[in-house]
Short mmCIF file of C-alpha atoms in Angstrom, two decimals:
data_model
loop_
_atom_site.label_atom_id
_atom_site.label_comp_id
_atom_site.label_asym_id
_atom_site.label_seq_id
_atom_site.Cartn_x
_atom_site.Cartn_y
_atom_site.Cartn_z
CA MET A 279 -41.78 26.71 6.29
CA PRO A 280 -39.24 26.33 3.32
CA THR A 281 -37.89 22.84 3.31
CA ARG A 282 -34.37 22.23 3.13
CA ARG A 283 -32.31 19.73 0.92
CA GLN A 284 -28.63 19.05 0.45
CA MET A 285 -26.16 17.17 -2.16
CA LEU A 286 -22.93 16.16 -1.00
CA PHE A 287 -19.89 15.52 -2.65
CA VAL A 288 -16.70 14.28 -0.89
CA MET A 289 -13.77 15.62 -1.78
CA GLY A 290 -10.93 12.81 -0.80
CA ASN A 291 -7.41 12.07 -0.52
CA GLY A 292 -6.78 16.09 -1.90
CA PHE A 293 -9.68 17.87 -3.21
CA VAL A 294 -8.62 20.76 -2.20
CA LEU A 295 -4.13 20.35 -3.60
CA SER A 296 -5.92 19.80 -6.75
CA GLY A 297 -9.55 19.16 -7.74
CA LEU A 298 -10.13 22.22 -9.77
CA SER A 299 -7.41 23.75 -12.14
CA GLY A 300 -8.20 26.58 -14.77
CA SER A 301 -7.98 28.73 -11.82
CA SER A 302 -6.56 32.92 -11.82
CA ALA A 303 -3.71 32.61 -8.65
CA SER A 304 -1.69 35.63 -7.01
CA LEU A 305 1.21 35.51 -5.28
CA ALA A 306 1.50 31.88 -6.40
CA THR A 307 5.30 30.44 -4.77
CA GLU A 308 4.92 26.73 -6.02
CA SER A 309 1.75 24.12 -6.50
CA SER A 310 0.44 21.49 -4.61
CA SER A 311 -0.01 17.91 -6.28
CA GLY A 312 -3.03 15.82 -5.52
CA ALA A 313 -5.45 13.71 -6.78
CA SER A 314 -9.52 14.30 -7.09
CA PHE A 315 -12.55 15.45 -5.60
CA ARG A 316 -15.64 12.94 -6.66
CA VAL A 317 -19.03 13.52 -6.12
CA VAL A 318 -20.54 10.29 -4.52
CA ALA A 319 -24.35 11.34 -3.79
CA ASP A 320 -26.96 13.00 -5.70
CA ALA A 321 -30.33 14.79 -5.38
CA ASP A 322 -32.57 14.23 -8.26
CA ASP A 323 -33.74 17.68 -8.26
CA ILE A 324 -30.61 19.72 -9.21
CA GLU A 325 -28.24 18.21 -11.44
CA LEU A 326 -24.94 19.20 -12.01
CA THR A 327 -22.75 19.69 -15.46
CA PRO A 328 -19.94 21.19 -16.92
CA THR A 329 -20.06 24.85 -18.04
CA ASN A 330 -17.39 24.48 -20.73
CA ASP A 331 -17.88 21.90 -24.10
CA ARG A 332 -14.98 19.94 -23.26
CA PRO A 333 -14.97 19.72 -19.90
CA VAL A 334 -11.95 21.25 -18.83
CA TYR A 335 -11.07 20.08 -14.91
CA VAL A 336 -14.11 18.58 -15.07
CA GLN A 337 -15.55 14.86 -15.59
CA THR A 338 -18.70 13.33 -16.02
CA ASP A 339 -20.14 10.05 -16.32
CA ALA A 340 -21.91 8.44 -19.42
CA ASP A 341 -25.15 10.72 -19.02
CA GLY A 342 -22.74 14.22 -18.98
CA PHE A 343 -23.26 15.07 -15.45
CA VAL A 344 -20.69 16.20 -13.04
CA SER A 345 -18.72 13.33 -11.77
CA GLU A 346 -15.28 14.43 -10.66
CA PHE A 347 -13.23 17.66 -10.96
CA THR A 348 -9.78 17.04 -11.76
CA LEU A 349 -6.39 18.73 -11.83
CA GLY A 350 -4.40 17.50 -14.97
CA ASP A 351 -0.62 17.26 -15.13
CA ASP A 352 0.29 20.47 -14.77
CA GLY A 353 -0.35 22.56 -11.34
CA GLY A 354 -2.24 22.35 -8.59
CA VAL A 355 -3.62 25.05 -5.43
CA ASN A 356 -0.76 27.40 -4.86
CA THR A 357 0.03 27.47 -1.95
CA ARG A 358 1.07 31.05 0.43
CA ALA A 359 -2.16 31.99 -2.26
CA ILE A 360 -5.52 32.25 -3.13
CA THR A 361 -5.91 29.98 -6.13
CA ARG A 362 -9.91 30.35 -7.36
CA PHE A 363 -11.59 28.14 -10.08
CA GLU A 364 -14.93 31.02 -10.96
CA ASP A 365 -18.44 29.28 -12.63
CA ILE A 366 -16.93 25.38 -13.35
CA VAL A 367 -20.31 23.58 -12.68
CA GLN A 368 -23.82 25.11 -13.74
CA ILE A 369 -25.96 23.58 -11.11
CA THR A 370 -29.63 22.95 -13.03
CA ASN A 371 -33.21 22.51 -11.11
CA VAL A 372 -34.92 19.95 -12.74
CA SER A 373 -37.76 20.11 -10.40
CA THR A 374 -41.42 21.40 -10.76
CA ASP A 375 -40.81 24.02 -7.93
CA ALA A 376 -38.15 27.02 -7.75
CA VAL A 377 -35.60 26.83 -5.67
CA GLU A 378 -35.08 29.61 -3.16
CA GLY A 379 -32.18 28.94 -2.38
CA VAL A 380 -28.39 27.70 -2.91
CA TYR A 381 -25.76 27.25 0.14
CA PHE A 382 -22.31 25.49 0.50
CA SER A 383 -20.13 24.32 3.30
CA PHE A 384 -17.28 22.36 3.71
CA ASP A 385 -16.21 19.56 6.92
CA ALA A 386 -12.99 18.31 6.93
CA THR A 387 -12.35 14.76 8.73
CA SER A 388 -9.62 13.03 9.77
CA ASP A 389 -8.63 10.12 12.06
CA SER A 390 -4.82 11.87 12.84
CA LEU A 391 -5.52 15.95 12.68
CA SER A 392 -6.19 18.24 15.10
CA GLY A 393 -9.54 19.83 15.07
CA GLU A 394 -8.21 23.39 14.61
CA THR A 395 -6.26 22.02 11.87
CA LEU A 396 -9.44 20.58 10.08
CA ASP A 397 -11.35 24.06 11.25
CA ALA A 398 -8.34 25.97 9.10
CA ILE A 399 -8.83 23.56 6.06
CA GLU A 400 -12.73 24.48 6.18
CA ALA A 401 -12.29 27.64 6.50
CA ALA A 402 -9.98 27.95 3.57
CA MET A 403 -12.65 26.34 1.24
CA GLN A 404 -15.31 28.76 -0.02
CA ALA A 405 -17.59 28.73 -2.94
CA THR A 406 -17.73 31.78 -5.52
CA ALA A 407 -20.50 33.29 -7.90
CA ALA A 408 -18.03 34.54 -10.59
CA ASP A 409 -15.82 37.31 -8.77
CA ARG A 410 -17.43 36.86 -5.98
CA THR A 411 -16.39 35.23 -2.43
CA LEU A 412 -19.42 33.03 -0.69
CA GLU A 413 -19.40 32.34 2.92
CA SER A 414 -19.85 28.86 2.74
CA THR A 415 -20.99 28.71 5.99
CA GLY A 416 -24.57 26.80 4.93
CA LEU A 417 -27.80 28.18 5.51
CA SER A 418 -26.33 31.09 7.84
CA GLY A 419 -23.66 31.78 5.07
CA ASP A 420 -24.23 33.57 0.94
CA ASP A 421 -27.15 32.00 -0.77
CA LEU A 422 -25.49 31.39 -4.65
CA LEU A 423 -29.09 32.53 -5.99
CA ALA A 424 -29.32 36.27 -3.94
CA VAL A 425 -25.55 37.47 -4.99
CA SER A 426 -24.69 35.80 -8.34
CA PRO A 427 -24.76 38.14 -11.23
CA ASN A 428 -25.99 35.50 -13.30
CA ALA A 429 -29.08 37.47 -14.79
CA THR A 430 -31.08 34.44 -14.84
CA VAL A 431 -31.97 34.61 -11.10
CA ALA A 432 -31.85 37.83 -10.44
CA ASP A 433 -35.46 37.64 -9.25
CA GLY A 434 -33.58 35.22 -6.08
CA GLU A 435 -35.02 31.93 -7.61
CA LEU A 436 -34.01 29.20 -9.55
CA GLU A 437 -36.82 28.07 -11.75
CA PRO A 438 -37.29 24.83 -13.18
CA GLY A 439 -34.83 24.32 -16.11
CA GLU A 440 -33.19 27.33 -15.14
CA SER A 441 -29.53 27.09 -14.31
CA VAL A 442 -26.60 28.98 -12.65
CA PRO A 443 -22.73 28.69 -12.33
CA PHE A 444 -20.87 28.46 -9.26
CA GLY A 445 -16.71 27.37 -8.72
CA LEU A 446 -14.62 27.27 -5.64
CA GLN A 447 -11.91 28.82 -3.72
CA VAL A 448 -8.81 27.47 -1.99
CA ASP A 449 -7.16 30.55 0.22
CA LEU A 450 -4.12 29.58 1.82
CA ALA A 451 -2.61 33.39 1.54
CA PRO A 452 -1.75 33.45 5.73
CA SER A 453 -2.65 36.75 6.06
CA SER A 454 -6.33 37.40 4.42
CA GLU A 455 -9.39 35.74 6.47
CA PRO A 456 -10.94 33.03 6.66
CA GLY A 457 -7.93 31.31 7.33
CA HIS A 458 -4.38 31.32 8.13
CA LEU A 459 -3.39 27.85 6.19
CA GLU A 460 0.42 28.81 3.98
CA ASP A 461 -0.43 24.92 2.54
CA LEU A 462 -2.64 22.38 3.38
CA PRO A 463 -1.75 19.11 5.28
CA PRO A 464 -0.97 16.01 2.93
CA SER A 465 -3.68 14.45 0.99
CA ASP A 466 -4.53 10.95 2.43
CA ASP A 467 -4.81 12.68 6.50
CA TYR A 468 -8.47 13.95 5.83
CA GLU A 469 -11.01 14.07 4.07
CA LEU A 470 -12.82 17.23 3.03
CA THR A 471 -17.45 17.17 1.90
CA LEU A 472 -18.51 20.03 -0.17
CA ARG A 473 -22.41 20.26 0.62
CA VAL A 474 -24.76 21.76 -1.24
CA HIS A 475 -27.60 23.61 0.34
CA THR A 476 -31.22 23.46 -1.09
CA VAL A 477 -34.27 25.49 0.09
CA TRP A 478 -37.10 24.66 -1.94
CA PRO A 479 -40.92 25.59 -0.73
CA ASP A 480 -42.61 23.64 1.53
CA GLY A 481 -44.29 20.83 -0.04
#
């Protein structure tokens, strides 16, 4: 049976309001302001690096690994719109086994917001593969390796040394599924965590 591992990223203090720009937004009415999304835990078997040389909207640590996603001074996630950040990070398999699946999920927590609002925040967040939006519900969602158009993973596996890019989408178009938010709550009111789940061969 395959084994599962996960990498955690805490998008504290309003990642979704700023976090990643370079977006192609539609129906934009205004930009929100915010802080950043910072990597707080890592895994030994996958590495995350920027897709651009001189990182764009991504900060790296001294070793060149993604440590934070940042917006810059002139924009953010658009309200009442779908904002996409396509292929901004590379996931590289640095183990000796093939990765058999990569899935994403989001978890919002707060001391002040209702469960319904937290569910709506989570629903507004999705991972992307090129121009495709992934169902980001963990192992019950879309497998990046199965849906990515990247030739590296045409066989559905991420072999040792191979990389595949992913991006993120924030859906604040209130009439669209899966969420119905028009804007996000104040960034100090909640913390959002992105989980990158990987599936490996048993043993």
